[in-house]
Amino acid sequence: MSSTDAARAPRPGAGGANLTHVTLIAAAAAMGGFLFGYDSSVINGAVEAIQGRFDVGPGTLGFTVASALLGCVLGAALTGQIADRLGRLPVMRIAGVLFVLSAIGSALPFGIWDLTAWRILGGVAIGLASVIAPTYIAEVSPAPYRGRLASLQQLAIVLGIAASQLVNYAIAQIADGSAANTLGPLQAWQWMLAIETLPALAYIALSFFIPESPRHLVRVDHTDRARQVLARIEGPEAVPGRIDEIHRALGTEVRPQLRDLAGRYGLLPIVWIGMGVSAFQQLVGINVIFYYSSSLWQSVGVDESNSLLLSLFTSVVNIIGTLIAIVLVDRIGRKPLLLTGSAGMTLALATAALAFSNATGQGEDVALPFAWGVVALITASSFVLFFALSWGVVVWVLLGEMFPLRIRAAAMGVATATQWLANWLVTVSFPAMSDWNLSLTYLVYALFALLSLLFVWKFVAETKGKTLEEMQG
């Protein structure tokens, strides 16, 4: 963009032109969140077919499905250093390339172990995308719009989950209802995994049409380019003050160390609370729904085609819940939403456990009576809805607000690592646990949901309406 174009850029809020422009930029960056959700959930429709193709037990299957989460830890840990050295946009392109390689490799594996390796590579891409998207969006967004624009990341994630379920269902239908059936030269499940190359290539392409973060441009002494970006986003009159503000922030920037988190009980109390919130978000078993829902419904007698349709339905419920949370989080507060979600999830999970306990038959002939099947569908959908309108969105908002500025980056790193670890433990353990007793497995998740309610009630403080500087450690 030329300096003349920059000078003509409207002021923020003037006719909505700047908001439209920055929304398109944020939406392009949030494509990383879409791939995050898509890659995490696409394996759902392929689980049963992969197990049959490679003849593996539930333990190995669980490790393969969860293996992407190991890569997520590595990708998230590397993002900050790469982004500061190369810039925000190169990180997006690296993540996009890794998504492409993972999709192709996962679709054409020689065995279960190289499939696992490709899943880990995809996890590295997820880790990169999950960190760089909200970072970039925050750095390009004008302050009055930052909250709404930041929510695009979570919305993109749930849309990615829904898209993967829709693709899985469509491909299975083309293949006569089963992911194990042949569709051209490949089995249907291989096409499910390969299709991810399309949004990954779109993500790479979009990164060439959005500007670099002005904060990074100032960091690397490309101040003129930073002025052009800021003039287009915030208006030319805001540029001098914003450039000075970024210079001051960079001049006082200190990278916190893990030792800064030390407290009386090993860590500062606020850090333990952040870790607890992160862990409970996963220990209620939400990713069981998105990673295994197809095989879950098949395990109680639903045929494969209908199980994929049910998985798509739960993804739509997830989107609805996320939109509700975006509307309510600044109106009624963080803590009330979390408490409501915990109570609803506890009831839904306990009822689902009761429904699954009424399954009849053995082995592959298991089935739910019609009435209990309806109850199972309603409760599983209610669980997703209550999670999405509370813990799915609010935890990320809360983690971004609750830590004091002096330890925010380090504390966020510890809390995020806790979340990935809890996610991995739940995902890798579910096949064996459900094979042992599906009903009791859901009772375990219900117990964690109840404990999450007590934890929030006792330890989590409301952050609504407070400035970041008001947060205390």
Coordinates of C-alpha atoms in Angstrom, one line a residue:
M1 CA 0.0 0.0 0.0
S2 CA 1.4 3.4 -0.9
S3 CA 1.7 6.3 1.5
T4 CA -1.0 8.1 -0.4
D5 CA -3.4 5.2 0.2
A6 CA -2.4 5.3 3.8
A7 CA -3.2 8.9 4.1
R8 CA -6.7 8.4 2.6
A9 CA -7.4 5.5 5.0
P10 CA -10.5 6.3 7.2
R11 CA -10.3 6.7 10.9
P12 CA -11.4 3.7 13.1
G13 CA -15.1 3.5 13.2
A14 CA -15.5 6.0 10.4
G15 CA -18.3 4.3 8.3
G16 CA -17.0 0.9 9.4
A17 CA -14.4 0.8 6.7
N18 CA -11.5 0.1 9.0
L19 CA -13.4 -2.5 10.9
T20 CA -14.2 -4.3 7.7
H21 CA -10.6 -4.3 6.6
V22 CA -9.2 -5.5 9.9
T23 CA -11.9 -8.1 10.2
L24 CA -10.9 -9.6 6.9
I25 CA -7.2 -9.6 8.1
A26 CA -8.2 -11.3 11.4
A27 CA -10.4 -13.8 9.5
A28 CA -7.5 -14.8 7.3
A29 CA -5.2 -15.3 10.3
A30 CA -8.0 -17.3 12.0
M31 CA -7.7 -19.8 9.2
G32 CA -5.0 -21.3 11.4
G33 CA -7.7 -21.9 14.0
F34 CA -9.9 -23.5 11.3
L35 CA -7.1 -25.9 10.5
F36 CA -6.5 -26.5 14.2
G37 CA -10.1 -27.7 14.6
Y38 CA -10.2 -29.5 11.3
D39 CA -6.9 -31.5 11.9
S40 CA -7.9 -32.3 15.5
S41 CA -11.3 -33.7 14.6
V42 CA -10.9 -35.2 11.1
I43 CA -9.4 -38.4 12.6
N44 CA -12.9 -39.0 14.2
G45 CA -14.4 -40.4 11.0
A46 CA -11.4 -42.6 10.3
V47 CA -10.8 -44.3 13.7
E48 CA -12.7 -47.5 13.1
A49 CA -11.4 -47.9 9.5
I50 CA -7.8 -47.3 10.7
Q51 CA -8.2 -49.9 13.5
G52 CA -9.4 -52.4 10.9
R53 CA -6.8 -51.6 8.3
F54 CA -3.8 -52.0 10.6
D55 CA -5.4 -54.5 13.1
V56 CA -4.4 -52.6 16.2
G57 CA -5.7 -52.8 19.8
P58 CA -7.5 -49.9 21.6
G59 CA -4.3 -48.9 23.4
T60 CA -2.3 -48.4 20.2
L61 CA -5.3 -46.8 18.5
G62 CA -5.6 -44.3 21.4
F63 CA -1.9 -43.4 21.2
T64 CA -2.2 -42.8 17.4
V65 CA -5.2 -40.5 17.7
A66 CA -3.6 -38.7 20.6
S67 CA -0.2 -38.4 19.1
A68 CA -0.9 -35.1 17.4
L69 CA -1.1 -33.6 20.9
L70 CA 2.5 -34.4 21.5
G71 CA 3.4 -32.4 18.5
C72 CA 1.2 -29.6 19.7
V73 CA 3.4 -29.1 22.8
L74 CA 6.5 -28.8 20.6
G75 CA 4.9 -26.5 18.1
A76 CA 3.5 -24.2 20.8
A77 CA 6.9 -24.0 22.5
L78 CA 8.7 -23.1 19.3
T79 CA 6.3 -20.4 18.0
G80 CA 7.5 -17.5 20.1
Q81 CA 11.1 -17.8 19.1
I82 CA 10.4 -18.4 15.4
A83 CA 7.8 -15.5 15.3
D84 CA 10.2 -13.1 16.9
R85 CA 13.1 -14.1 14.6
L86 CA 11.2 -14.4 11.2
G87 CA 7.9 -12.6 11.7
R88 CA 4.3 -13.7 12.2
L89 CA 3.5 -14.4 8.6
P90 CA 6.4 -16.8 8.1
V91 CA 5.1 -18.9 11.0
M92 CA 1.7 -19.1 9.4
R93 CA 3.4 -20.3 6.1
I94 CA 5.5 -22.9 8.0
A95 CA 2.4 -24.2 9.8
G96 CA 0.5 -24.3 6.4
V97 CA 3.3 -26.4 4.8
L98 CA 3.4 -28.8 7.8
F99 CA -0.4 -29.2 7.6
V100 CA -0.1 -30.1 3.9
L101 CA 2.7 -32.6 4.5
S102 CA 0.9 -34.2 7.4
A103 CA -2.4 -34.5 5.4
I104 CA -0.6 -36.2 2.5
G105 CA 1.5 -38.5 4.8
S106 CA -1.4 -39.4 7.0
A107 CA -3.5 -40.4 3.9
L108 CA -0.8 -42.6 2.5
P109 CA 0.8 -44.4 5.5
F110 CA 2.7 -47.7 5.3
G111 CA 1.8 -48.7 8.8
I112 CA 0.3 -47.5 12.1
W113 CA 3.7 -46.1 13.3
D114 CA 4.4 -43.8 10.3
L115 CA 0.7 -42.7 10.5
T116 CA 1.5 -41.8 14.1
A117 CA 4.6 -39.8 13.0
W118 CA 2.6 -37.9 10.4
R119 CA 0.0 -37.1 13.1
I120 CA 2.7 -35.7 15.3
L121 CA 3.9 -33.5 12.5
G122 CA 0.3 -32.3 12.1
G123 CA 0.4 -31.6 15.8
V124 CA 3.4 -29.3 15.4
A125 CA 1.4 -27.4 12.8
I126 CA -1.5 -27.1 15.2
G127 CA 0.8 -25.9 18.0
L128 CA 2.2 -23.2 15.7
A129 CA -1.2 -22.1 14.4
S130 CA -2.9 -22.1 17.9
V131 CA -0.3 -19.6 19.2
I132 CA 0.4 -17.4 16.2
A133 CA -3.3 -16.7 15.2
P134 CA -4.4 -15.1 18.5
T135 CA -1.0 -13.3 18.8
Y136 CA -1.2 -11.9 15.3
I137 CA -4.9 -10.9 15.7
A138 CA -4.2 -9.1 19.0
E139 CA -1.3 -7.2 17.4
V140 CA -3.2 -5.9 14.3
S141 CA -6.6 -5.2 16.0
P142 CA -7.6 -1.7 17.2
A143 CA -8.3 -1.7 20.9
P144 CA -12.1 -1.1 20.6
Y145 CA -12.5 -4.2 18.4
R146 CA -9.9 -6.5 19.9
G147 CA -12.3 -8.6 22.0
R148 CA -14.7 -9.3 19.1
L149 CA -11.8 -10.0 16.6
A150 CA -10.0 -12.3 19.1
S151 CA -13.2 -14.4 19.3
L152 CA -12.8 -15.3 15.6
Q153 CA -10.1 -17.7 16.6
Q154 CA -12.4 -19.9 18.7
L155 CA -15.2 -19.6 16.2
A156 CA -12.8 -20.7 13.5
I157 CA -11.8 -23.7 15.6
V158 CA -15.4 -24.9 16.0
L159 CA -16.1 -24.3 12.3
G160 CA -13.1 -26.4 11.4
I161 CA -14.4 -29.2 13.6
A162 CA -17.8 -29.0 11.9
A163 CA -16.2 -28.9 8.4
S164 CA -14.2 -32.0 9.1
Q165 CA -17.4 -33.9 10.2
L166 CA -19.3 -32.7 7.2
V167 CA -16.4 -33.8 4.9
N168 CA -16.2 -37.2 6.7
Y169 CA -19.9 -37.8 6.3
A170 CA -20.0 -36.8 2.6
I171 CA -17.0 -39.0 1.7
A172 CA -18.5 -42.0 3.7
Q173 CA -21.8 -41.5 1.8
I174 CA -20.0 -41.5 -1.5
A175 CA -18.2 -44.7 -0.4
D176 CA -21.5 -46.5 0.3
G177 CA -21.6 -45.5 4.0
S178 CA -18.3 -46.8 5.3
A179 CA -14.9 -45.2 5.7
A180 CA -13.3 -48.6 5.1
N181 CA -14.7 -48.9 1.6
T182 CA -12.6 -48.2 -1.4
L183 CA -13.1 -45.0 -3.3
G184 CA -11.0 -45.0 -6.4
P185 CA -7.4 -45.9 -5.6
L186 CA -7.7 -45.3 -1.8
Q187 CA -10.0 -46.2 1.0
A188 CA -12.5 -43.5 2.1
W189 CA -10.7 -42.7 5.3
Q190 CA -7.6 -41.8 3.4
W191 CA -9.5 -39.3 1.4
M192 CA -10.9 -37.8 4.6
L193 CA -7.4 -37.1 5.8
A194 CA -6.1 -36.0 2.4
I195 CA -8.8 -33.3 1.9
E196 CA -7.1 -31.2 4.6
T197 CA -4.5 -30.1 2.0
L198 CA -7.1 -27.8 0.4
P199 CA -7.7 -25.5 3.5
A200 CA -4.0 -25.7 4.3
L201 CA -3.1 -24.4 0.8
A202 CA -5.7 -21.7 1.2
Y203 CA -4.1 -20.7 4.6
I204 CA -0.7 -20.4 2.9
A205 CA -2.1 -18.3 0.1
L206 CA -4.0 -16.0 2.4
S207 CA -0.8 -15.2 4.3
F208 CA 0.5 -13.5 1.3
F209 CA -2.5 -11.0 1.2
I210 CA -2.3 -9.8 4.8
P211 CA 0.2 -7.3 6.3
E212 CA 2.9 -8.3 8.8
S213 CA 2.2 -7.4 12.4
P214 CA 3.1 -3.7 13.0
R215 CA 4.6 -4.7 16.4
H216 CA 7.1 -7.0 14.7
L217 CA 7.8 -4.5 12.0
V218 CA 8.8 -1.9 14.6
R219 CA 10.9 -4.6 16.4
V220 CA 13.0 -5.2 13.2
D221 CA 13.3 -1.5 12.4
H222 CA 10.8 -1.5 9.5
T223 CA 9.1 1.5 10.9
D224 CA 7.8 2.9 7.6
R225 CA 6.0 -0.3 6.8
A226 CA 4.6 -0.4 10.3
R227 CA 3.2 3.2 9.8
Q228 CA 1.5 2.1 6.6
V229 CA -0.2 -0.9 8.2
L230 CA -1.3 1.2 11.3
A231 CA -2.6 4.0 9.0
R232 CA -4.8 1.5 7.2
I233 CA -6.0 -0.2 10.4
E234 CA -6.3 2.7 12.9
G235 CA -6.2 5.8 10.8
P236 CA -3.2 8.1 10.0
E237 CA -3.8 10.4 13.0
A238 CA -3.2 7.5 15.4
V239 CA 0.1 6.4 13.9
P240 CA 2.6 8.6 15.7
G241 CA 1.3 7.7 19.2
R242 CA 1.0 4.0 18.4
I243 CA 4.6 3.9 17.0
D244 CA 5.9 5.6 20.2
E245 CA 3.8 3.2 22.3
I246 CA 5.2 0.1 20.6
H247 CA 8.7 1.5 21.0
R248 CA 8.2 2.0 24.7
A249 CA 6.7 -1.5 25.1
L250 CA 9.6 -3.1 23.3
G251 CA 12.1 -1.1 25.3
T252 CA 10.7 -2.4 28.6
E253 CA 10.0 -5.9 27.4
V254 CA 11.4 -8.6 29.6
R255 CA 11.0 -12.2 28.9
P256 CA 9.8 -13.9 32.1
Q257 CA 11.4 -17.1 33.4
L258 CA 9.8 -20.1 35.0
R259 CA 11.5 -19.2 38.3
D260 CA 9.4 -16.0 38.4
L261 CA 6.4 -18.3 39.0
A262 CA 7.8 -19.8 42.2
G263 CA 5.7 -19.3 45.3
R264 CA 5.1 -20.7 48.8
Y265 CA 3.6 -24.0 47.4
G266 CA 6.0 -24.5 44.6
L267 CA 4.2 -22.0 42.3
L268 CA 2.2 -18.8 42.9
P269 CA -1.4 -19.5 43.8
I270 CA -2.7 -17.8 40.7
V271 CA -0.5 -20.1 38.5
W272 CA -2.0 -23.2 40.2
I273 CA -5.5 -21.8 39.6
G274 CA -4.6 -21.3 35.9
M275 CA -3.3 -24.8 35.6
G276 CA -6.4 -26.1 37.3
V277 CA -8.8 -24.3 35.0
S278 CA -6.8 -25.6 32.0
A279 CA -6.8 -29.2 33.2
F280 CA -10.5 -29.2 34.0
Q281 CA -11.3 -27.9 30.5
Q282 CA -10.0 -31.2 29.2
L283 CA -10.7 -33.7 32.0
V284 CA -14.4 -33.4 31.5
G285 CA -13.8 -35.4 28.3
I286 CA -14.9 -33.0 25.7
N287 CA -12.4 -34.1 23.1
V288 CA -13.7 -37.7 23.3
I289 CA -16.7 -36.3 21.5
F290 CA -14.7 -34.7 18.7
Y291 CA -12.0 -37.4 18.3
Y292 CA -14.1 -40.5 18.9
S293 CA -17.8 -39.7 18.6
S294 CA -18.2 -41.8 15.4
S295 CA -16.8 -44.9 17.0
L296 CA -18.6 -44.1 20.3
W297 CA -22.0 -44.2 18.5
Q298 CA -21.0 -47.3 16.6
S299 CA -20.1 -49.0 19.9
V300 CA -23.7 -48.8 21.1
G301 CA -25.2 -50.1 17.9
V302 CA -25.6 -47.0 15.6
D303 CA -24.5 -47.8 12.0
E304 CA -21.4 -46.1 10.6
S305 CA -23.3 -43.7 8.2
N306 CA -25.6 -42.5 10.9
S307 CA -22.8 -42.2 13.5
L308 CA -21.0 -39.8 11.2
L309 CA -24.2 -37.8 10.8
L310 CA -24.6 -37.6 14.6
S311 CA -21.0 -36.4 14.8
L312 CA -21.8 -33.6 12.4
F313 CA -24.9 -32.7 14.4
T314 CA -22.8 -32.3 17.6
S315 CA -20.4 -30.0 15.7
V316 CA -23.3 -27.7 14.8
V317 CA -24.3 -27.7 18.5
N318 CA -20.8 -26.7 19.3
I319 CA -21.0 -23.7 17.0
I320 CA -24.3 -22.6 18.5
G321 CA -22.8 -22.8 22.0
T322 CA -19.7 -20.9 21.0
L323 CA -21.8 -18.0 19.5
I324 CA -23.8 -17.9 22.8
A325 CA -20.6 -17.6 24.8
I326 CA -19.3 -14.8 22.6
V327 CA -22.5 -12.8 23.2
L328 CA -22.7 -13.5 27.0
V329 CA -19.1 -13.5 28.2
D330 CA -18.9 -9.7 28.6
R331 CA -22.5 -9.3 29.8
I332 CA -22.9 -11.8 32.6
G333 CA -19.2 -12.5 33.4
R334 CA -16.7 -15.3 33.3
K335 CA -17.4 -17.1 36.6
P336 CA -21.2 -17.4 36.2
L337 CA -20.8 -18.9 32.7
L338 CA -18.2 -21.4 34.0
L339 CA -20.4 -22.4 36.9
T340 CA -23.4 -22.8 34.6
G341 CA -21.4 -24.9 32.2
S342 CA -20.0 -27.2 35.0
A343 CA -23.5 -27.8 36.4
G344 CA -24.9 -28.6 33.0
M345 CA -22.1 -30.9 32.0
T346 CA -22.3 -32.8 35.3
L347 CA -26.0 -33.5 34.7
A348 CA -25.5 -34.3 31.0
L349 CA -22.6 -36.7 31.5
A350 CA -24.2 -38.5 34.4
T351 CA -27.4 -39.0 32.4
A352 CA -25.3 -40.2 29.4
A353 CA -23.6 -42.7 31.6
L354 CA -27.0 -44.0 32.7
A355 CA -28.1 -44.3 29.0
F356 CA -25.0 -46.2 27.9
S357 CA -25.4 -48.6 30.9
N358 CA -28.6 -49.8 29.2
A359 CA -26.8 -51.1 26.1
T360 CA -27.6 -54.7 25.3
G361 CA -25.7 -57.4 23.5
Q362 CA -22.0 -58.2 23.3
G363 CA -19.1 -57.6 20.9
E364 CA -20.2 -56.1 17.6
D365 CA -23.9 -56.8 18.3
V366 CA -24.2 -54.1 21.0
A367 CA -27.3 -51.8 20.7
L368 CA -29.2 -49.2 22.7
P369 CA -33.0 -49.5 23.0
F370 CA -34.6 -46.7 21.0
A371 CA -35.7 -44.7 24.1
W372 CA -32.2 -44.8 25.7
G373 CA -30.7 -44.0 22.3
V374 CA -32.7 -40.8 22.2
V375 CA -31.6 -40.0 25.8
A376 CA -28.0 -40.6 24.8
L377 CA -28.2 -38.3 21.8
I378 CA -29.9 -35.5 23.9
T379 CA -27.4 -35.7 26.7
A380 CA -24.3 -35.9 24.5
S381 CA -25.6 -32.8 22.6
S382 CA -26.4 -31.1 25.9
F383 CA -22.9 -31.8 27.1
V384 CA -21.4 -30.2 24.0
L385 CA -23.7 -27.2 24.3
F386 CA -22.9 -26.5 28.0
F387 CA -19.2 -26.9 27.3
A388 CA -19.2 -24.6 24.3
L389 CA -21.2 -21.8 26.0
S390 CA -18.8 -21.9 29.0
W391 CA -15.5 -23.7 29.2
G392 CA -14.8 -23.8 25.5
V393 CA -14.6 -20.0 25.1
V394 CA -14.3 -18.6 28.7
V395 CA -11.1 -20.5 29.7
W396 CA -9.1 -18.8 26.9
V397 CA -10.6 -15.4 27.8
L398 CA -9.9 -16.0 31.5
L399 CA -6.3 -17.2 31.0
G400 CA -5.6 -14.1 29.0
E401 CA -6.8 -11.9 31.8
M402 CA -6.1 -13.5 35.2
F403 CA -2.3 -13.4 35.3
P404 CA -0.3 -10.3 36.4
L405 CA 1.6 -8.6 33.6
R406 CA 5.0 -9.5 35.0
I407 CA 4.4 -13.2 34.8
R408 CA 1.7 -13.4 32.0
A409 CA 3.8 -15.0 29.3
A410 CA 5.4 -17.6 31.5
A411 CA 2.2 -18.4 33.3
M412 CA 0.3 -18.8 30.0
G413 CA 3.0 -21.2 28.8
V414 CA 2.6 -23.4 31.9
A415 CA -1.2 -23.3 31.7
T416 CA -1.2 -24.1 28.0
A417 CA 1.2 -27.0 28.5
T418 CA -1.1 -28.3 31.3
Q419 CA -4.0 -28.2 28.9
W420 CA -2.2 -30.1 26.2
L421 CA -1.1 -32.7 28.7
A422 CA -4.6 -33.2 30.1
N423 CA -6.0 -33.4 26.5
W424 CA -3.4 -36.1 25.7
L425 CA -4.2 -38.1 28.8
V426 CA -7.9 -38.1 28.1
T427 CA -7.5 -38.9 24.4
V428 CA -5.0 -41.7 24.8
S429 CA -6.9 -43.4 27.6
F430 CA -10.5 -43.3 26.2
P431 CA -10.3 -46.3 23.8
A432 CA -9.1 -48.7 26.6
M433 CA -11.5 -47.2 29.2
S434 CA -14.5 -47.3 26.9
D435 CA -13.6 -50.9 26.0
W436 CA -13.6 -51.7 29.7
N437 CA -16.8 -49.9 30.6
L438 CA -18.3 -47.1 28.6
S439 CA -20.8 -46.1 31.2
L440 CA -18.3 -45.9 34.0
T441 CA -16.0 -43.9 31.8
Y442 CA -18.7 -41.2 31.4
L443 CA -19.2 -41.3 35.2
V444 CA -15.5 -40.4 35.6
Y445 CA -16.0 -37.4 33.3
A446 CA -19.1 -36.4 35.2
L447 CA -17.1 -36.5 38.4
F448 CA -14.5 -34.2 36.9
A449 CA -17.3 -31.8 35.8
L450 CA -18.6 -31.7 39.3
L451 CA -15.1 -31.1 40.7
S452 CA -14.7 -28.3 38.1
L453 CA -17.8 -26.6 39.5
L454 CA -16.4 -26.7 43.1
F455 CA -13.0 -25.5 41.9
V456 CA -14.4 -22.5 40.1
W457 CA -16.7 -21.7 43.1
K458 CA -13.8 -21.8 45.5
F459 CA -10.8 -20.5 43.7
V460 CA -11.6 -18.5 40.5
A461 CA -12.2 -14.8 40.7
E462 CA -14.3 -12.8 38.3
T463 CA -12.3 -10.7 35.9
K464 CA -15.2 -9.0 34.1
G465 CA -14.7 -5.2 33.9
K466 CA -11.2 -5.2 35.4
T467 CA -8.2 -3.8 33.6
L468 CA -5.2 -6.1 33.1
E469 CA -3.2 -4.0 35.5
E470 CA -5.7 -4.7 38.3
M471 CA -5.0 -8.4 38.3
Q472 CA -3.0 -9.5 41.3
G473 CA -0.8 -12.6 41.7

